[in-house]
Short mmCIF file of C-alpha atoms and ligand atoms in Angstrom, two decimals:
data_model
loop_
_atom_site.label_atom_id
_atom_site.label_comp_id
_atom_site.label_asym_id
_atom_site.label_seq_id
_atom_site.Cartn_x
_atom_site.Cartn_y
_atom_site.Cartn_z
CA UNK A 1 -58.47 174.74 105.63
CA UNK A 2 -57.90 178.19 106.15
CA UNK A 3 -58.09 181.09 103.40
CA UNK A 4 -54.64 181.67 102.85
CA UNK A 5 -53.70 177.84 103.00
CA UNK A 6 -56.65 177.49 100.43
CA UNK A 7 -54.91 179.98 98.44
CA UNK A 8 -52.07 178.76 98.27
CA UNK A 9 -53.19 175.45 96.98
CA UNK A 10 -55.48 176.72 94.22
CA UNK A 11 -52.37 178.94 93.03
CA UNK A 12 -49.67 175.80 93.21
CA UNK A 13 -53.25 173.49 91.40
CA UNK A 14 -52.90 176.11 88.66
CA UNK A 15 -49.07 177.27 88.54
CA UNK A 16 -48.68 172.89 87.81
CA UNK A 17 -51.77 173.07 85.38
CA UNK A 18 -50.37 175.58 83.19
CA UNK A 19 -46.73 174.50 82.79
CA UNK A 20 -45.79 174.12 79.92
CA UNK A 21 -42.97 171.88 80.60
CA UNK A 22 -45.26 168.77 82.03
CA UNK A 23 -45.27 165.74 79.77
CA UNK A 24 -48.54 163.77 79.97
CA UNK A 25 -47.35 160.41 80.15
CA UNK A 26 -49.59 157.67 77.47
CA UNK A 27 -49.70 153.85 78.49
CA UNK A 28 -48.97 152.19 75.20
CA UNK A 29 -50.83 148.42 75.77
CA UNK A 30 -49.27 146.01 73.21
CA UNK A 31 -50.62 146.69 70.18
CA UNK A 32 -49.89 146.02 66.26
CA UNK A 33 -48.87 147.99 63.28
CA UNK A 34 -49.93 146.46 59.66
CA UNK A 35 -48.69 146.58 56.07
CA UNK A 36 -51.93 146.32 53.97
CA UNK A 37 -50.56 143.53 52.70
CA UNK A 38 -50.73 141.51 56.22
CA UNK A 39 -54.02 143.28 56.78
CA UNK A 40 -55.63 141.45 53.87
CA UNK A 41 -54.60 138.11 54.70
CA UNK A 42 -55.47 138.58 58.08
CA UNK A 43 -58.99 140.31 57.02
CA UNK A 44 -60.03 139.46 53.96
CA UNK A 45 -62.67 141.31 52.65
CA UNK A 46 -62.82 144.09 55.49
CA UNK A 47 -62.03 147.47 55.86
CA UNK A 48 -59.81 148.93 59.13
CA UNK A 49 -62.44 150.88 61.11
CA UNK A 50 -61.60 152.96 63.83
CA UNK A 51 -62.16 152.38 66.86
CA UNK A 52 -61.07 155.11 68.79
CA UNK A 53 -58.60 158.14 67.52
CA UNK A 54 -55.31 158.36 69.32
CA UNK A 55 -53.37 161.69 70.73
CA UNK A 56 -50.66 161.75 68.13
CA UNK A 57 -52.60 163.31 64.44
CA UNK A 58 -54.27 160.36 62.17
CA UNK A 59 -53.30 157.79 63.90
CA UNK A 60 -56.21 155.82 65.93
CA UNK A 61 -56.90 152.42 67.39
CA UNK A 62 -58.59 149.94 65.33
CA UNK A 63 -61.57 147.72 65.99
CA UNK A 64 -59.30 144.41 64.46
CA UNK A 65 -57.41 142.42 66.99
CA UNK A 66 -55.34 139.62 66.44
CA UNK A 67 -54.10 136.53 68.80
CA UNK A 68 -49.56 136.55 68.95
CA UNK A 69 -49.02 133.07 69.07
CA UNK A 70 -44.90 132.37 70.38
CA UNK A 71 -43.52 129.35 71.30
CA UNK A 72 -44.49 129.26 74.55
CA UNK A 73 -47.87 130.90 74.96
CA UNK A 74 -50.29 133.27 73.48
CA UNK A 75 -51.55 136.88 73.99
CA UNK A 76 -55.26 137.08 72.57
CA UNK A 77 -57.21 140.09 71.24
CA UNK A 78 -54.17 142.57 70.68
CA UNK A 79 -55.82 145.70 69.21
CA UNK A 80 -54.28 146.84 65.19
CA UNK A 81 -53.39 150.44 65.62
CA UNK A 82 -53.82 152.71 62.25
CA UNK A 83 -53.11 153.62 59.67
CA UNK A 84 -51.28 150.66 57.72
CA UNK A 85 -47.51 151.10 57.91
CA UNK A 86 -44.22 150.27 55.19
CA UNK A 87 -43.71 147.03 57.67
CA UNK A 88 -45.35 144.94 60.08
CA UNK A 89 -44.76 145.35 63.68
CA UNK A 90 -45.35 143.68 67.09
CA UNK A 91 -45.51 146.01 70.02
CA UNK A 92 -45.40 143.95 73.36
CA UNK A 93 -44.32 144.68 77.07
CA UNK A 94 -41.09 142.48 78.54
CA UNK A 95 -43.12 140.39 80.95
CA UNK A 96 -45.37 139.45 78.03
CA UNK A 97 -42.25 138.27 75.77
CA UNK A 98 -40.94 136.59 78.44
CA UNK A 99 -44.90 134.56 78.69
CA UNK A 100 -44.55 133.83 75.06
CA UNK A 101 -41.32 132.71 74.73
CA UNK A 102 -40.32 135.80 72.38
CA UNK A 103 -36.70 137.42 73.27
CA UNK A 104 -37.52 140.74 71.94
CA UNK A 105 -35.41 143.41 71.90
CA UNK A 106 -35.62 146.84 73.28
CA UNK A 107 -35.93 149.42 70.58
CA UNK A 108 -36.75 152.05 68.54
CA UNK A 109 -40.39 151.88 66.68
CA UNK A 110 -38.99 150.45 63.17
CA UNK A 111 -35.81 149.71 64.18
CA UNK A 112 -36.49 145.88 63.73
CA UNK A 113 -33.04 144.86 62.38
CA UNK A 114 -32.68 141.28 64.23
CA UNK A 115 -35.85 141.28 65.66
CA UNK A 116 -37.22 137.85 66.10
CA UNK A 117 -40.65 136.57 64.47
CA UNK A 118 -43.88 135.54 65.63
CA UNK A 119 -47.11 134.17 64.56
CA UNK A 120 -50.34 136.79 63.99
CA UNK A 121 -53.59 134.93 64.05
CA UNK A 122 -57.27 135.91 63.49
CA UNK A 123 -60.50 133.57 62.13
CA UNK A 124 -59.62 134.19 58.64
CA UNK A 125 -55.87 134.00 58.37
CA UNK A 126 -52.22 134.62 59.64
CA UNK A 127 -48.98 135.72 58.79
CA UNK A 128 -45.75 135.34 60.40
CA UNK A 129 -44.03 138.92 61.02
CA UNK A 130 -40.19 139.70 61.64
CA UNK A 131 -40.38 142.82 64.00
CA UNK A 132 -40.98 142.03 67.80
CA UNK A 133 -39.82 144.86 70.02
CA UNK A 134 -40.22 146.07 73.18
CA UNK A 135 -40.72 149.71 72.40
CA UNK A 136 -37.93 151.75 74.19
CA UNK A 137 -39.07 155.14 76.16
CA UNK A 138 -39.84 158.03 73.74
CA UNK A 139 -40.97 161.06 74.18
CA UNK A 140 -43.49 162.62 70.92
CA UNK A 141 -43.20 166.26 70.92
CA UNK A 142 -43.87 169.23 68.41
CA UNK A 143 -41.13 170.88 67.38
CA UNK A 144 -41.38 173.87 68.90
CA UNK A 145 -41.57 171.66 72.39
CA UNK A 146 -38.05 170.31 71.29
CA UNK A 147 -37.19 174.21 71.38
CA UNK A 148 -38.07 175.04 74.75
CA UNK A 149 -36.78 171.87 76.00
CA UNK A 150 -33.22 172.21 73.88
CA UNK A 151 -33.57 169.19 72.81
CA UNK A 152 -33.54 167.49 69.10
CA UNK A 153 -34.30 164.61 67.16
CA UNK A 154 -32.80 160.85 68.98
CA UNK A 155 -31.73 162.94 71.59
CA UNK A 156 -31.55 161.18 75.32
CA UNK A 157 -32.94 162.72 78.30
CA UNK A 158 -34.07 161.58 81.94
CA UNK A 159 -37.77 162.02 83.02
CA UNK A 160 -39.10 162.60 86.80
CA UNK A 161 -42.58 161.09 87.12
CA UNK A 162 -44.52 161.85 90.03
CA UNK A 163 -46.91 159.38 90.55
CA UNK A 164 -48.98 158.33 93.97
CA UNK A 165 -46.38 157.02 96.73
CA UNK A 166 -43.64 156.02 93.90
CA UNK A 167 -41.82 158.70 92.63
CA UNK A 168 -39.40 157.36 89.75
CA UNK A 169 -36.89 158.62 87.03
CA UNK A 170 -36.65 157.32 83.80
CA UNK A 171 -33.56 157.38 81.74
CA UNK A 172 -32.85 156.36 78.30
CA UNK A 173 -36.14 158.17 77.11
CA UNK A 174 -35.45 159.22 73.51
CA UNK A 175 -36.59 162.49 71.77
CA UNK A 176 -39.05 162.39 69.06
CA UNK A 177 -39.90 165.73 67.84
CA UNK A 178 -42.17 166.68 64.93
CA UNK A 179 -43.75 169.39 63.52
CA UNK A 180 -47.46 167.36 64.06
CA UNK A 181 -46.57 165.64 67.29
CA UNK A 182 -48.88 166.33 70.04
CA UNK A 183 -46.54 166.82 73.69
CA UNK A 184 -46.58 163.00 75.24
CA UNK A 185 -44.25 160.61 76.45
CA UNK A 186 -44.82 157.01 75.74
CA UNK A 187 -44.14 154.11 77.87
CA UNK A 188 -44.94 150.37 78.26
CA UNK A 189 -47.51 148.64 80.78
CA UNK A 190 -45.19 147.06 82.63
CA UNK A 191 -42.95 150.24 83.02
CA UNK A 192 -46.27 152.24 83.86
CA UNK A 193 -47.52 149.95 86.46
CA UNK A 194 -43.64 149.38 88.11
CA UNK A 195 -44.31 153.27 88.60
CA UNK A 196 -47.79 153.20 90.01
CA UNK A 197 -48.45 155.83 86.61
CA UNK A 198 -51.99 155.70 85.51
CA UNK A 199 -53.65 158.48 82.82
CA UNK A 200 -53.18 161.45 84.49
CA UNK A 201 -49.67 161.32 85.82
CA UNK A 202 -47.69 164.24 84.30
CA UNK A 203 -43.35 163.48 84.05
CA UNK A 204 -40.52 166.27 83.77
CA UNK A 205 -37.07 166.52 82.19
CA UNK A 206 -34.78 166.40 84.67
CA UNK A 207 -31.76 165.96 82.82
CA UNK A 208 -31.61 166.84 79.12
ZN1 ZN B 301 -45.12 156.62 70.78
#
């Protein structure tokens, strides 16, 4: 490589690395969100420790897991996120729900109006929890992010992702801005690896 087409690359490397308008894109894995209550029975006696802390402020991954048990199959060793929550919730992907047997809807984090129910299991207890979802696209941003993108809270917008060989747009990605919210847009497993997105695959709003 010539200087000048070495040049050019370094400036277009850093031009990309400093704009502010790239959206690191976070894998969310299933996962589960507690009441204390539900935490007791399913750990009785123990504290939630963390395992390890997650982008978004306070919020980290636990070192509990718990089995889903559906009518139809199983997923073991789904990590407890932190801290507790108001309600109990059940994060999984589509092709998961499907393996269960669990017709979970596509929605909202807390929006679990008609949500079905399934089984939580560990060594030392379960519960059954209404609030299965399929967490629909969001995008967690700081406030001022929502400002320079002109965009506000439950707002829609389309995301470019440019990942290896598989270049795909996402629509129905909803807006989550808060004054604490660290710039990242969260999608599911199955919609990450559909993509080809692993952790350092950057999206953009194409259409806000
Ligand atoms: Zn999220």
């Amino acid at each position: 490589m010539d200087e000048t087409a070495l040049r050019a690359l370094v400036q277009r490397i850093i031009k990309e690395e400093l704009d502010p308008d790239r959206i690191p894109i976070g894998v969310s894995n299933h996962h589960i969100h507690l009441t204390e209550a539900d935490f007791n029975t399913l750990f009785p006696n123990q504290e939630m420790t963390v395992l390890k802390p997650l982008k978004q402020p306070k919020e980290f991954a636990s070192k509990q897991t718990v089995d889903i048990v559906g009518p139809k199959g199983t997923i073991k060793h789904v990590r407890v996120l932190g801290p507790c929550r108001a309600h109990s919730q059940v994060e999984i992907a589509r092709s998961e729900a499907l393996n269960i047997g669990v017709p979970a809807p596509i929605r909202l984090s807390g929006h679990l109006d008609g949500a079905p129910s399934v089984k939580l299991v560990t060594p030392d207890g379960e519960v059954t929890v209404q609030g299965v979802i399929i967490a629909k696209r969001h995008i967690h941003m700081s406030n001022e992010d929502a400002k320079r993108f002109g965009v506000k809270l439950g707002d829609t917008v389309s995301v470019e992702v440019q990942s290896q060989d598989r270049r795909t747009i996402y629509n129905d990605v909803i807006c989550r801005p808060r004054e604490d919210f660290v710039l990242e847009m969260h999608i599911d497993t199955d919609e990450a690896n559909a993509a080809n997105v692993d952790g350092n695959t950057f999206g953009k709003i194409v259409k806000a």
